[in-house]
mmCIF file with all atom_site columns, C-alpha atoms in Angstrom:
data_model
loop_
_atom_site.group_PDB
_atom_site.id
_atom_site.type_symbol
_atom_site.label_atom_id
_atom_site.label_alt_id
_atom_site.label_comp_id
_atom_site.label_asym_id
_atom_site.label_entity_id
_atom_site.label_seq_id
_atom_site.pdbx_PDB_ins_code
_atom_site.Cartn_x
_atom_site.Cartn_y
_atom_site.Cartn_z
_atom_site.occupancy
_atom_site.B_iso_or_equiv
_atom_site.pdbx_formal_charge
_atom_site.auth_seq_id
_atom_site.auth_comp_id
_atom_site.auth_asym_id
_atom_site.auth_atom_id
_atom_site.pdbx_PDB_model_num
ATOM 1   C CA . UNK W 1 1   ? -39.782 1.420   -19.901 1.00 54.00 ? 150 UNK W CA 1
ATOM 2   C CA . UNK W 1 2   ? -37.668 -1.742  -19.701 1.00 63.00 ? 151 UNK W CA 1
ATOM 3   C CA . UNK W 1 3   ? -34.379 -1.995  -17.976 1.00 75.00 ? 152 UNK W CA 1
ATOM 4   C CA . UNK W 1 4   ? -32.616 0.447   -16.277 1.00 83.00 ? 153 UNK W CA 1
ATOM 5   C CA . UNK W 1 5   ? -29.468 1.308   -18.563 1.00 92.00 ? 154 UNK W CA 1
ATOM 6   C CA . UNK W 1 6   ? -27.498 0.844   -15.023 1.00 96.00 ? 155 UNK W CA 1
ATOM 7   C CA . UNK W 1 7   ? -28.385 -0.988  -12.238 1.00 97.00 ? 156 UNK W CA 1
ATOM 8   C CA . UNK W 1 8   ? -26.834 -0.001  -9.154  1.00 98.00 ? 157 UNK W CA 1
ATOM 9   C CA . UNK W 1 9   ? -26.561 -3.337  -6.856  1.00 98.00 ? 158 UNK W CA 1
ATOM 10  C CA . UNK W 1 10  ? -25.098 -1.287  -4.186  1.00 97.00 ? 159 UNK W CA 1
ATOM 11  C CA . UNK W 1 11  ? -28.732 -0.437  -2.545  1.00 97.00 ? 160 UNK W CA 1
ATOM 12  C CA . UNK W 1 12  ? -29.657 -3.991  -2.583  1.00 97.00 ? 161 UNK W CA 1
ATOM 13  C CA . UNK W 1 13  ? -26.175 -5.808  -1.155  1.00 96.00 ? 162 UNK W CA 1
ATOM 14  C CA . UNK W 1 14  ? -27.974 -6.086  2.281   1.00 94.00 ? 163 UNK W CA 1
ATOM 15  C CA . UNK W 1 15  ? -30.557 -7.999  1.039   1.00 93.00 ? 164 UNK W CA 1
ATOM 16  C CA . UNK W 1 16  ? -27.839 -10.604 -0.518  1.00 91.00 ? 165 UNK W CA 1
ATOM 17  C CA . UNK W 1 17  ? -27.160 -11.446 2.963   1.00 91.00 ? 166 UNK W CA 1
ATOM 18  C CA . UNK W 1 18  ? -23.529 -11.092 2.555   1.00 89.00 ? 167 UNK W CA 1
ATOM 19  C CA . UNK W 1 19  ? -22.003 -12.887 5.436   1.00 86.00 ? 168 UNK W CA 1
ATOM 20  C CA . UNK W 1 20  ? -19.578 -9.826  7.588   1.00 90.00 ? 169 UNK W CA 1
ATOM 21  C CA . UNK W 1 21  ? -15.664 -10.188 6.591   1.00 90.00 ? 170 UNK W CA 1
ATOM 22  C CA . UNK W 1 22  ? -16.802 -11.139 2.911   1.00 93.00 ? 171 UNK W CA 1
ATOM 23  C CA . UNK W 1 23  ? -15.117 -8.247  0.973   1.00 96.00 ? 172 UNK W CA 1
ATOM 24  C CA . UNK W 1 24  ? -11.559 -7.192  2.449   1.00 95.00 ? 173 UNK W CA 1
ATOM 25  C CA . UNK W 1 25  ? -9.785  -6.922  -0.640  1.00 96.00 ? 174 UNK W CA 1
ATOM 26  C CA . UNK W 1 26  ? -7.872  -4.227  -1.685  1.00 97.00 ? 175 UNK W CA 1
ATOM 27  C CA . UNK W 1 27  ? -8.213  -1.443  -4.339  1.00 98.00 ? 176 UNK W CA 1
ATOM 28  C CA . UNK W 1 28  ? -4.811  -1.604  -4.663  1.00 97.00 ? 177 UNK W CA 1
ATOM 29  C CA . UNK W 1 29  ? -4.350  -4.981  -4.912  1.00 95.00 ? 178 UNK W CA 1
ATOM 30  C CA . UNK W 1 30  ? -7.123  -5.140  -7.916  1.00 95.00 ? 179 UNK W CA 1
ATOM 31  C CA . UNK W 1 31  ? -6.390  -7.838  -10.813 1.00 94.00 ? 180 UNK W CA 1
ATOM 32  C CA . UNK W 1 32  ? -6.449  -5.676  -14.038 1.00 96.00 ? 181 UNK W CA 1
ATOM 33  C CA . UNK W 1 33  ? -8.933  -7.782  -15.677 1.00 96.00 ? 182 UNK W CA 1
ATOM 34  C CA . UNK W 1 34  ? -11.345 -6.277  -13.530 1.00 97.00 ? 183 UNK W CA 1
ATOM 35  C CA . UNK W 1 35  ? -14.306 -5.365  -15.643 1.00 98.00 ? 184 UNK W CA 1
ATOM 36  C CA . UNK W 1 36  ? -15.135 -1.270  -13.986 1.00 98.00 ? 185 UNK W CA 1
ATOM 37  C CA . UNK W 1 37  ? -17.892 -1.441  -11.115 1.00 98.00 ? 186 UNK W CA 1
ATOM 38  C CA . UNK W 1 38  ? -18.275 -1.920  -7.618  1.00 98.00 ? 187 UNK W CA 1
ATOM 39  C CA . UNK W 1 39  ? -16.963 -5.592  -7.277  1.00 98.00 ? 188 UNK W CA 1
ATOM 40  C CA . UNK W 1 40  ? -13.728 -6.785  -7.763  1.00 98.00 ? 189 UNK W CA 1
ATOM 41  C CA . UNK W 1 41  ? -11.002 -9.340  -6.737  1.00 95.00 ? 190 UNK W CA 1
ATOM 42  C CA . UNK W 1 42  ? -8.451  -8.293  -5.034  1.00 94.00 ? 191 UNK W CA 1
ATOM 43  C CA . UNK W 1 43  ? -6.540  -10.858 -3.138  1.00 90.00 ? 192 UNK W CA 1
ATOM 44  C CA . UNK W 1 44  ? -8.118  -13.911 -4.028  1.00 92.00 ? 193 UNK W CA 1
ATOM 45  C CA . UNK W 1 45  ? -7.126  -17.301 -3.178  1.00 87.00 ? 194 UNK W CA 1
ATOM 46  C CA . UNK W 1 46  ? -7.287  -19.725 -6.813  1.00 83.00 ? 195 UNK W CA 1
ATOM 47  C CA . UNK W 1 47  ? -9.355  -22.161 -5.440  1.00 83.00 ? 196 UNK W CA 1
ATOM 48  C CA . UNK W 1 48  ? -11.415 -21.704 -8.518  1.00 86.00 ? 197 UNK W CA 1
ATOM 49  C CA . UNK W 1 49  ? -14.598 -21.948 -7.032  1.00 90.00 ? 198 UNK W CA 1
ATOM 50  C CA . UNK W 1 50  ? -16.234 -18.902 -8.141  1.00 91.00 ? 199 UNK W CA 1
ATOM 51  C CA . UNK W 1 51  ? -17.521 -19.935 -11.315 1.00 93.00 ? 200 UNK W CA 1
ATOM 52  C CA . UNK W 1 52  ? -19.386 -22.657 -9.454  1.00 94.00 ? 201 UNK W CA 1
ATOM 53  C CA . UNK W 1 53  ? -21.639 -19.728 -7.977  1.00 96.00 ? 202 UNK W CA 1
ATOM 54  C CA . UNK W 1 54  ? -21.369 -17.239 -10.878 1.00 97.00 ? 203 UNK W CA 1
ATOM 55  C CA . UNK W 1 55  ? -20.567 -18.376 -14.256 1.00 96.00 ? 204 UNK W CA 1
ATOM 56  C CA . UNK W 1 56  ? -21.739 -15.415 -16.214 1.00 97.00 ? 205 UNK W CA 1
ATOM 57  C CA . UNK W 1 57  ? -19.613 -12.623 -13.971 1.00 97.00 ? 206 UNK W CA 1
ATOM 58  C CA . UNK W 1 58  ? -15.898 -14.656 -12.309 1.00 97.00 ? 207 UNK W CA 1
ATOM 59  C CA . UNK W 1 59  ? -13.134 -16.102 -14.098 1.00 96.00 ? 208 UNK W CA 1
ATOM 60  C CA . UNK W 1 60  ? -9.202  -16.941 -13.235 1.00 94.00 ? 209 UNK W CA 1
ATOM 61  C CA . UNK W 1 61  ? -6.111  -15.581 -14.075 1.00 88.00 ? 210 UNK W CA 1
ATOM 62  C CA . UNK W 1 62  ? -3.284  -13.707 -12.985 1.00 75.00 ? 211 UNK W CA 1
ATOM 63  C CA . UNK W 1 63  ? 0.364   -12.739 -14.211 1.00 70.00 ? 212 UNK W CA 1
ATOM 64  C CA . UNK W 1 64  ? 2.213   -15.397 -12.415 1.00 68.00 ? 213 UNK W CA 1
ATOM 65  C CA . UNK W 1 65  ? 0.272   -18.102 -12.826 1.00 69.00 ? 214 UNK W CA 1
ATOM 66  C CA . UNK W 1 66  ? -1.411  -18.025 -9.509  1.00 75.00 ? 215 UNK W CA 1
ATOM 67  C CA . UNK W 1 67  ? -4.775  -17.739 -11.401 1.00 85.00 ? 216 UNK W CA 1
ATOM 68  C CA . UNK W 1 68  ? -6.737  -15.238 -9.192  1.00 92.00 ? 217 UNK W CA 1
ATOM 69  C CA . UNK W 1 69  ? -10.188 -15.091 -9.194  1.00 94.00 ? 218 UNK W CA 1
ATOM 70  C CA . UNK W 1 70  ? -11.704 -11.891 -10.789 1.00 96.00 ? 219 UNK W CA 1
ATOM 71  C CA . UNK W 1 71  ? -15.214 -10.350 -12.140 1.00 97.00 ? 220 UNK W CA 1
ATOM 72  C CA . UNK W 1 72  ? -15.202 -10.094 -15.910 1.00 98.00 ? 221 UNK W CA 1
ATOM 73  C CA . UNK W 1 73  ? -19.308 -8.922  -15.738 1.00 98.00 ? 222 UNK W CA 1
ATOM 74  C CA . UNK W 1 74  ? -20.715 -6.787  -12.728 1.00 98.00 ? 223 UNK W CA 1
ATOM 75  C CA . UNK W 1 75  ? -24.151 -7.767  -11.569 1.00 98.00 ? 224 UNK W CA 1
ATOM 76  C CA . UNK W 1 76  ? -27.092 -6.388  -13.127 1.00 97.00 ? 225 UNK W CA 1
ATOM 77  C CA . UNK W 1 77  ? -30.128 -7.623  -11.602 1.00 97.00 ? 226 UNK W CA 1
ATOM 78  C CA . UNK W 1 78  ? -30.644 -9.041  -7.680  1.00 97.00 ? 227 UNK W CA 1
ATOM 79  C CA . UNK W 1 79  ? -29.948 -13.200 -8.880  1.00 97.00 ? 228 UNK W CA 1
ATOM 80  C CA . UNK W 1 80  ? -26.773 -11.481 -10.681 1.00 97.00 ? 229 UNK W CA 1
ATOM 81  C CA . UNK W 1 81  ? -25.847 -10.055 -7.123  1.00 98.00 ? 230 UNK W CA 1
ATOM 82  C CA . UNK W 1 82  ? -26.810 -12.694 -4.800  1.00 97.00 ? 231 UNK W CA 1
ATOM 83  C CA . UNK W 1 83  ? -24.543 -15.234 -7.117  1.00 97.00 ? 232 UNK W CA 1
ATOM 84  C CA . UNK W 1 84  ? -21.816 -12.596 -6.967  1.00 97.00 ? 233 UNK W CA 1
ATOM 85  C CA . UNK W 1 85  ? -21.986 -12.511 -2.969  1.00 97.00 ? 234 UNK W CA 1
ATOM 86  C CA . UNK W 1 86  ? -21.793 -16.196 -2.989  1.00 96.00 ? 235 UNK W CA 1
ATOM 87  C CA . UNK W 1 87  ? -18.537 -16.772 -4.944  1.00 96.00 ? 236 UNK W CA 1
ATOM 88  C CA . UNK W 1 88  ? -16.891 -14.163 -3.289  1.00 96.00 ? 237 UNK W CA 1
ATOM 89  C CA . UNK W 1 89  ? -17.835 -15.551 0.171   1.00 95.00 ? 238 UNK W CA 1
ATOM 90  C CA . UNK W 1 90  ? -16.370 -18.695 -0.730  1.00 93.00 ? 239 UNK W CA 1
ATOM 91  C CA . UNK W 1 91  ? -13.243 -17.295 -1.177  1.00 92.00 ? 240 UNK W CA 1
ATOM 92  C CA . UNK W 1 92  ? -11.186 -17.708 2.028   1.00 90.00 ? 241 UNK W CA 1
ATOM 93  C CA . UNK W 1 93  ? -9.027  -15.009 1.613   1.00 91.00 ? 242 UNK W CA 1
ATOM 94  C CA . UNK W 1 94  ? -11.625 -12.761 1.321   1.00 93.00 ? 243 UNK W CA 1
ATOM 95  C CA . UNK W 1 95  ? -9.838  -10.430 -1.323  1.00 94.00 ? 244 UNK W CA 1
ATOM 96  C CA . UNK W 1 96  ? -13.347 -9.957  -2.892  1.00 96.00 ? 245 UNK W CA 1
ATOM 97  C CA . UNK W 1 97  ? -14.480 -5.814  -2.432  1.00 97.00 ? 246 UNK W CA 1
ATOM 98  C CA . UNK W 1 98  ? -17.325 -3.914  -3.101  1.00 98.00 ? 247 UNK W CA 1
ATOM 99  C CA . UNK W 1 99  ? -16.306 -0.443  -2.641  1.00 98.00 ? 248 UNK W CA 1
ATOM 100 C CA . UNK W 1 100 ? -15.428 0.224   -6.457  1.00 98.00 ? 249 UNK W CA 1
ATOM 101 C CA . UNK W 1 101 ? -17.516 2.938   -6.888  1.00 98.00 ? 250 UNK W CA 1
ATOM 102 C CA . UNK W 1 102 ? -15.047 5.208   -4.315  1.00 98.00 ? 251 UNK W CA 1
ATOM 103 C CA . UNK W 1 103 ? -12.150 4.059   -6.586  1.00 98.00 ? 252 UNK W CA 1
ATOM 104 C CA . UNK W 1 104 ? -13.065 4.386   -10.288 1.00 98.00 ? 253 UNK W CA 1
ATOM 105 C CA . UNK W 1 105 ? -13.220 7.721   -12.265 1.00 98.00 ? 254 UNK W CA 1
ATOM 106 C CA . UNK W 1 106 ? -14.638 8.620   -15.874 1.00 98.00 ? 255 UNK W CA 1
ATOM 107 C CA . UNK W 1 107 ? -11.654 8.499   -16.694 1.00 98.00 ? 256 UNK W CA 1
ATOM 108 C CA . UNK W 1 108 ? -10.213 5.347   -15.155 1.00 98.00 ? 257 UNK W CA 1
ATOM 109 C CA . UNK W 1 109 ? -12.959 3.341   -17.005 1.00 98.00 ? 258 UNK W CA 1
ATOM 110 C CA . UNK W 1 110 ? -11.626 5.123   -20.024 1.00 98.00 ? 259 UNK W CA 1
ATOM 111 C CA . UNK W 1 111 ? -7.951  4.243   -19.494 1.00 98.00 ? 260 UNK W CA 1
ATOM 112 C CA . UNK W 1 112 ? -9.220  0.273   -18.989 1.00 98.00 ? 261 UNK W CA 1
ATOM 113 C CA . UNK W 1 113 ? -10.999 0.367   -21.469 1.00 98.00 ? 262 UNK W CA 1
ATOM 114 C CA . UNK W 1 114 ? -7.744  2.136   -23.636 1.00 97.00 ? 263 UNK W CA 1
ATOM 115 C CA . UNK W 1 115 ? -6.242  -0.721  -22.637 1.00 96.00 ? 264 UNK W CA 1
ATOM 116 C CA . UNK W 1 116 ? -8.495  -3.650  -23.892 1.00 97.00 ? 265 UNK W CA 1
ATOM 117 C CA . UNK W 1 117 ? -6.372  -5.130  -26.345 1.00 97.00 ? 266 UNK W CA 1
ATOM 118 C CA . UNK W 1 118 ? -3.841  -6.121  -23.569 1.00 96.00 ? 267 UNK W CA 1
ATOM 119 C CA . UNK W 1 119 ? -7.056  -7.925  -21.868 1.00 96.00 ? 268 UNK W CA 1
ATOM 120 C CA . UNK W 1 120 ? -8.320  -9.365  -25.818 1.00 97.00 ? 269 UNK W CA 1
ATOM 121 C CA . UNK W 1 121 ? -4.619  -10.475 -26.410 1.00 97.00 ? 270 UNK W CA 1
ATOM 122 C CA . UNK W 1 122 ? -4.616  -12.252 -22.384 1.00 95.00 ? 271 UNK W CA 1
ATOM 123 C CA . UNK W 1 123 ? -7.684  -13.798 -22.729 1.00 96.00 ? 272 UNK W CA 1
ATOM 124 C CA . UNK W 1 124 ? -7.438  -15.159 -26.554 1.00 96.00 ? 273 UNK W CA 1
ATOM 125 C CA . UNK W 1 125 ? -4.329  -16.640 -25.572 1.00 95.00 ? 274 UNK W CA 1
ATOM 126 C CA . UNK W 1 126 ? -5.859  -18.441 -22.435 1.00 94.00 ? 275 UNK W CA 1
ATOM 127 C CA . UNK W 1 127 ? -8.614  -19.270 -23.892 1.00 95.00 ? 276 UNK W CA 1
ATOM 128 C CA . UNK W 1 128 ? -6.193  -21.442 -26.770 1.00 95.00 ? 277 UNK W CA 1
ATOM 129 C CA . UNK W 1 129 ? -4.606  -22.741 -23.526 1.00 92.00 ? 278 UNK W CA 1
ATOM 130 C CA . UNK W 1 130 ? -7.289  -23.971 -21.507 1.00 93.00 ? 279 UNK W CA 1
ATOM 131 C CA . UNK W 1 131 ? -9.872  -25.232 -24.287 1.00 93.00 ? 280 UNK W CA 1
ATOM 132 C CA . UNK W 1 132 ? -8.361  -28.355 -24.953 1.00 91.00 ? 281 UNK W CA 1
ATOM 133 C CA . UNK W 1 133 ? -6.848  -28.771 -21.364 1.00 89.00 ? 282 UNK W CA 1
ATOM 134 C CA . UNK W 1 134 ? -7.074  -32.290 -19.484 1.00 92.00 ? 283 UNK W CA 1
ATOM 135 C CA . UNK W 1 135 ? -8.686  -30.703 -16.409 1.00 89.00 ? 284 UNK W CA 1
ATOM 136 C CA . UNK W 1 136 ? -12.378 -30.355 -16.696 1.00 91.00 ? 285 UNK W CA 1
ATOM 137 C CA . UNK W 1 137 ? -12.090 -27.306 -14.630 1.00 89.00 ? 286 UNK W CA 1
ATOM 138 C CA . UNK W 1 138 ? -9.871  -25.379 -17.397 1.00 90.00 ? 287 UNK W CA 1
ATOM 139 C CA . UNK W 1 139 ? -11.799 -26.106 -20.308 1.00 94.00 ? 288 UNK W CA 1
ATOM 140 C CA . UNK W 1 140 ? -15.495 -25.406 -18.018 1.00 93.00 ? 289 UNK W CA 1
ATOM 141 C CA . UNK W 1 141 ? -13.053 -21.721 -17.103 1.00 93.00 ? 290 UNK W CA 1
ATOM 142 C CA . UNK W 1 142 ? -12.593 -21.505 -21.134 1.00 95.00 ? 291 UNK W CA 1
ATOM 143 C CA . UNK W 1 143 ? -16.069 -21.402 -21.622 1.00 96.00 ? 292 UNK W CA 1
ATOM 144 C CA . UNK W 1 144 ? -16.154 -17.899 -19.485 1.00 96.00 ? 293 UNK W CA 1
ATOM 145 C CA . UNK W 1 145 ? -13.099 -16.310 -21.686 1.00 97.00 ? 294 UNK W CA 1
ATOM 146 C CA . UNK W 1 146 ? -14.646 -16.507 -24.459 1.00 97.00 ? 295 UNK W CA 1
ATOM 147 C CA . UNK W 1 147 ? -18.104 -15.143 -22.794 1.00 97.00 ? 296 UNK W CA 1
ATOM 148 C CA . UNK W 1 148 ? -15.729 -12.382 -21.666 1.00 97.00 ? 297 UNK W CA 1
ATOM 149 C CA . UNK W 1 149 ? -14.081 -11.682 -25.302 1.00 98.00 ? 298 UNK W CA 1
ATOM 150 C CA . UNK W 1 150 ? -17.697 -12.108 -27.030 1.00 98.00 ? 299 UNK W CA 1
ATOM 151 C CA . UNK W 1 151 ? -19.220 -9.192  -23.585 1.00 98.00 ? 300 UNK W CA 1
ATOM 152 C CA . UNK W 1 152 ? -15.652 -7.067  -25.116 1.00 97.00 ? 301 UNK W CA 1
ATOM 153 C CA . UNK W 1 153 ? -16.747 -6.834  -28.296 1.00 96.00 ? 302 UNK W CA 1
ATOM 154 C CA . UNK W 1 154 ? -20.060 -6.813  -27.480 1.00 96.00 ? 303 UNK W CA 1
ATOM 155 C CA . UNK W 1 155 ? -22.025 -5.065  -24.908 1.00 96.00 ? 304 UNK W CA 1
ATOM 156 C CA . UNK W 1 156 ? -19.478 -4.043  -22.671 1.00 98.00 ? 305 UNK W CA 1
ATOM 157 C CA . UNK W 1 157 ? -18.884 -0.388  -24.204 1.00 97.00 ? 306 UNK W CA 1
ATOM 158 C CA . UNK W 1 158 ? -22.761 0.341   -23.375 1.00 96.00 ? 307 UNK W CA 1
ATOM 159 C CA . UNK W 1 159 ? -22.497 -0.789  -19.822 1.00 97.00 ? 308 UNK W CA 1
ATOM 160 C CA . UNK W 1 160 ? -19.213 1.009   -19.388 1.00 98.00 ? 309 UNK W CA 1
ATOM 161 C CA . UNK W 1 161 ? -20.660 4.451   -20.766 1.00 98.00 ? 310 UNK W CA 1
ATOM 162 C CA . UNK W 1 162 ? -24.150 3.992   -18.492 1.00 98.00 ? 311 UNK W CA 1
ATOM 163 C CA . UNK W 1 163 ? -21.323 3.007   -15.415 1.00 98.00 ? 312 UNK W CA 1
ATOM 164 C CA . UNK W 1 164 ? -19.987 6.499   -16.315 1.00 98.00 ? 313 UNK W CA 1
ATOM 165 C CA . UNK W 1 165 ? -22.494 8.633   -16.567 1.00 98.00 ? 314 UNK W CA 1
ATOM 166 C CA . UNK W 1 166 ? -23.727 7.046   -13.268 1.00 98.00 ? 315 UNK W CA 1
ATOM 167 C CA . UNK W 1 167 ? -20.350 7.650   -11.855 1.00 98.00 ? 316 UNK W CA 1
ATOM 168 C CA . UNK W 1 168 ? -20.704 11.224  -12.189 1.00 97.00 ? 317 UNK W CA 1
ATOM 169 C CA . UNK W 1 169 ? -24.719 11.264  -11.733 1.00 97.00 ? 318 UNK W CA 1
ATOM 170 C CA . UNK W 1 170 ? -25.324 9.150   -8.908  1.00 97.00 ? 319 UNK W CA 1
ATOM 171 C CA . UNK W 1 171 ? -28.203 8.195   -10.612 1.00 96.00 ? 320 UNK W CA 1
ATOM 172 C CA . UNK W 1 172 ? -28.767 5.274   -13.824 1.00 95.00 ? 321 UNK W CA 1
ATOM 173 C CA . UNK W 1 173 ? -28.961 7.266   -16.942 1.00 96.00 ? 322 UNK W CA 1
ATOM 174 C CA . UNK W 1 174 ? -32.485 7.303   -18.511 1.00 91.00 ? 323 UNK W CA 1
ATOM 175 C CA . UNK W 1 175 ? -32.880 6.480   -22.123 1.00 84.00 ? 324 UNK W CA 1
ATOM 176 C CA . UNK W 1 176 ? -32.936 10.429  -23.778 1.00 85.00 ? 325 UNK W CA 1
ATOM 177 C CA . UNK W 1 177 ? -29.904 10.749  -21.363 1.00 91.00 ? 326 UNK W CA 1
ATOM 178 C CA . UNK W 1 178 ? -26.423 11.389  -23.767 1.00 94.00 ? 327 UNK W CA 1
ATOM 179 C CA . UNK W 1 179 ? -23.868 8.780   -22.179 1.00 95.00 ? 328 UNK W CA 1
ATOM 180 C CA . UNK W 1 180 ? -20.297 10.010  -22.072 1.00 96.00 ? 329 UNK W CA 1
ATOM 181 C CA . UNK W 1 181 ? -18.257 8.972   -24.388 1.00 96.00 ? 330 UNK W CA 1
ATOM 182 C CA . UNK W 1 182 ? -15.053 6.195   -23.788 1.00 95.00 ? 331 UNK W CA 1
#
């Protein structure tokens, strides 16, 4: 049958052994760049460190410069988790959360997702920025921006749709299931 069209990490965050005080941040306090799910960064301290422990899901920026730690690709397997859980405990602010899910509506995805070309036009322009920077760090960070711009144009809409319809479900849509549309 394959892959489950969502995968819902939130049953299996115990078994990631996240350590207690991990995810404090604040649904109000959310970066924008956000990618819809149940993890996000909040408050984060720009230690860049994140991308040590998950490459394929955290990148950096903010509106001020401060370059905030944020998750451009929610976890979709247990390794995708447990790598999650480990670059948000390394934050020590801990403005990492996990209680997404309460927060987003069918139709909050759809406004972010409304509201993609703002995130294209942020990231394309970073992405010019940091790709020929002098720190190793920034051009490593440019490798995730364009990840994130190619999971945009790419997959993303899918996952958002399945995140929807489980939004409203509870459940991961099953493949005859119609997904809602964004």
């Amino acid at each position: 049958m394959g892959e489950p069209l969502y995968w819902d990490p939130m049953p299996h965050l115990a078994d990631a052994r996240p350590p207690d005080g991990t995810f404090q941040g604040r649904w109000h306090e959310r970066n924008w760049r956000n990618v819809p799910g149940p993890f996000y960064g909040a408050s984060t301290d720009n230690c860049w460190v994140g991308r040590l422990h998950a490459p394929r899901h955290v990148l950096y920026g903010d509106d001020d410069d401060y370059e905030q730690e944020f998750l451009y690709r929610q976890p979709r397997n247990p390794a995708e988790l447990y790598a999650v859980v480990t670059a948000a405990d390394e934050d020590p602010m801990a403005g990492w959360a996990c209680d997404g899910d309460a927060h987003w509506t069918p139709s909050l995805v759809r406004e972010w997702w409304r509201d993609r070309g703002r995130l294209r036009e942020w990231a394309g322009r970073k992405h010019r920025e940091w790709h020929d920077a002098e720190h190793a760090a920034r051009r490593e960070a440019a490798t995730g921006l364009a990840d994130y711009l190619a999971y945009l144009d790419g997959e993303l809409r899918d996952h958002l749709r399945a995140y929807m319809f489980f939004l409203d479900h509870r459940v991961s849509p099953a493949h005859p299931d119609r997904l809602p549309p964004l």
